[in-house]
Short mmCIF file of C-alpha atoms and ligand atoms in Angstrom, two decimals:
data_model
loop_
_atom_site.label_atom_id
_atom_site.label_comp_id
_atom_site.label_asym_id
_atom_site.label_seq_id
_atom_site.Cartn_x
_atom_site.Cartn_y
_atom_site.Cartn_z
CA UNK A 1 5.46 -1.39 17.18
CA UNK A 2 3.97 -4.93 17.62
CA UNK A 3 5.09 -8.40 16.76
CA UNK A 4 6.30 -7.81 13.22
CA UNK A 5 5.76 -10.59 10.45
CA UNK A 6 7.42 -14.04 10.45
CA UNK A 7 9.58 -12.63 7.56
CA UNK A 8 10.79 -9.76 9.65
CA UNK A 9 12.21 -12.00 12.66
CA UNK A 10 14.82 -13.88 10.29
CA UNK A 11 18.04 -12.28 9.54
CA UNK A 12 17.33 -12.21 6.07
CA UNK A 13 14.40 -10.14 5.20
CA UNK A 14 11.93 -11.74 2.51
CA UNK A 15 9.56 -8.93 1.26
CA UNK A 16 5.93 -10.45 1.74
CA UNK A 17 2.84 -9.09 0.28
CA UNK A 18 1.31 -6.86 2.75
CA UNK A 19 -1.92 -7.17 0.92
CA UNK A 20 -2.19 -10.76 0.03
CA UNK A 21 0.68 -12.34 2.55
CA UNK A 22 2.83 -14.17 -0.30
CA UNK A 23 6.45 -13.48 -1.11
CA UNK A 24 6.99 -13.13 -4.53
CA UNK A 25 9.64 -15.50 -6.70
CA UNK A 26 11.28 -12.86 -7.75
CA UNK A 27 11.75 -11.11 -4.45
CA UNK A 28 11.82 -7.37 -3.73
CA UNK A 29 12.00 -6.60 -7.72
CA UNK A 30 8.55 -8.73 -7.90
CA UNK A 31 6.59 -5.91 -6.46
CA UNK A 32 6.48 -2.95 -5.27
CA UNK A 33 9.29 -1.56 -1.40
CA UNK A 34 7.12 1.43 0.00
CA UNK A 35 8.29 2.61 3.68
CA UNK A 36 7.43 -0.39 5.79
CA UNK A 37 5.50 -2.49 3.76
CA UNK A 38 5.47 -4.10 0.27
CA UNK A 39 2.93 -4.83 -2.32
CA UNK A 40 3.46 -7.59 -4.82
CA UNK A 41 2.81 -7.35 -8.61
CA UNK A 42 -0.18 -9.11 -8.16
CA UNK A 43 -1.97 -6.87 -6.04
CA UNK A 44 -0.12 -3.57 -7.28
CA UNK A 45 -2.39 -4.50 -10.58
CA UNK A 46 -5.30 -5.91 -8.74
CA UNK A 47 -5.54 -1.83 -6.69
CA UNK A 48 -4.58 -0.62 -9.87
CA UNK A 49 -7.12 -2.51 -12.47
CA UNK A 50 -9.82 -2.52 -9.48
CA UNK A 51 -13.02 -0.58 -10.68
CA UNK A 52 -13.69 2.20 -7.90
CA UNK A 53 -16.61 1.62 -5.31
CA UNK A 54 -16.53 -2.44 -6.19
CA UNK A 55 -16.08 -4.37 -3.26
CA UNK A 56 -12.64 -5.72 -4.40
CA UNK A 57 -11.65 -1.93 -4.52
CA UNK A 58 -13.02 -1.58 -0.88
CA UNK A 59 -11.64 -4.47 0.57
CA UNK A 60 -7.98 -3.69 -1.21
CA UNK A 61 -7.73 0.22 0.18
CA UNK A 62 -9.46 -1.17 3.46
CA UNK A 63 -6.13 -3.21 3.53
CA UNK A 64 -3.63 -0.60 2.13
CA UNK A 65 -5.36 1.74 4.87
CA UNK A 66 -4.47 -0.74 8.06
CA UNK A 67 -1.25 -0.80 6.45
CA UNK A 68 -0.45 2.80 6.14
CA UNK A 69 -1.78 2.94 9.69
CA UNK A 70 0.49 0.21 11.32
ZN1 LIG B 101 0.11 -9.53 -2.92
#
């Protein structure tokens, strides 16, 4: 396991986007808790809506892929 995110290291864990980095207003209910990482609404839509082969679709499962890895 490496360093984990700045989030992580205070006692009170913040969920922060592992895709775009921001923690959401609303918290853990403004996205989306998998295992060890969490995806805000934002960028739950943006993999959703994201046409398949574009380069936004690339980059996003390029992302979710280092994440499933780490
Ligand atoms: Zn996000």
């Amino acid at each position: 396991m490496e360093a984990l995110p700045e989030q992580q290291k205070m006692g009170k864990l913040l969920p922060c986007c592992s895709v775009c980095g921001q923690v959401p207003a609303q918290g853990i209910h403004g996205g989306l808790k998998l295992k060890n990482f969490f995806i805000c609404r934002e960028c739950e839509w943006a993999i959703l809506t994201a046409e398949v082969g574009s380069p936004d679709y690339e980059t996003l499962m390029d992302k979710l892929r280092k994440m499933v890895k780490a």
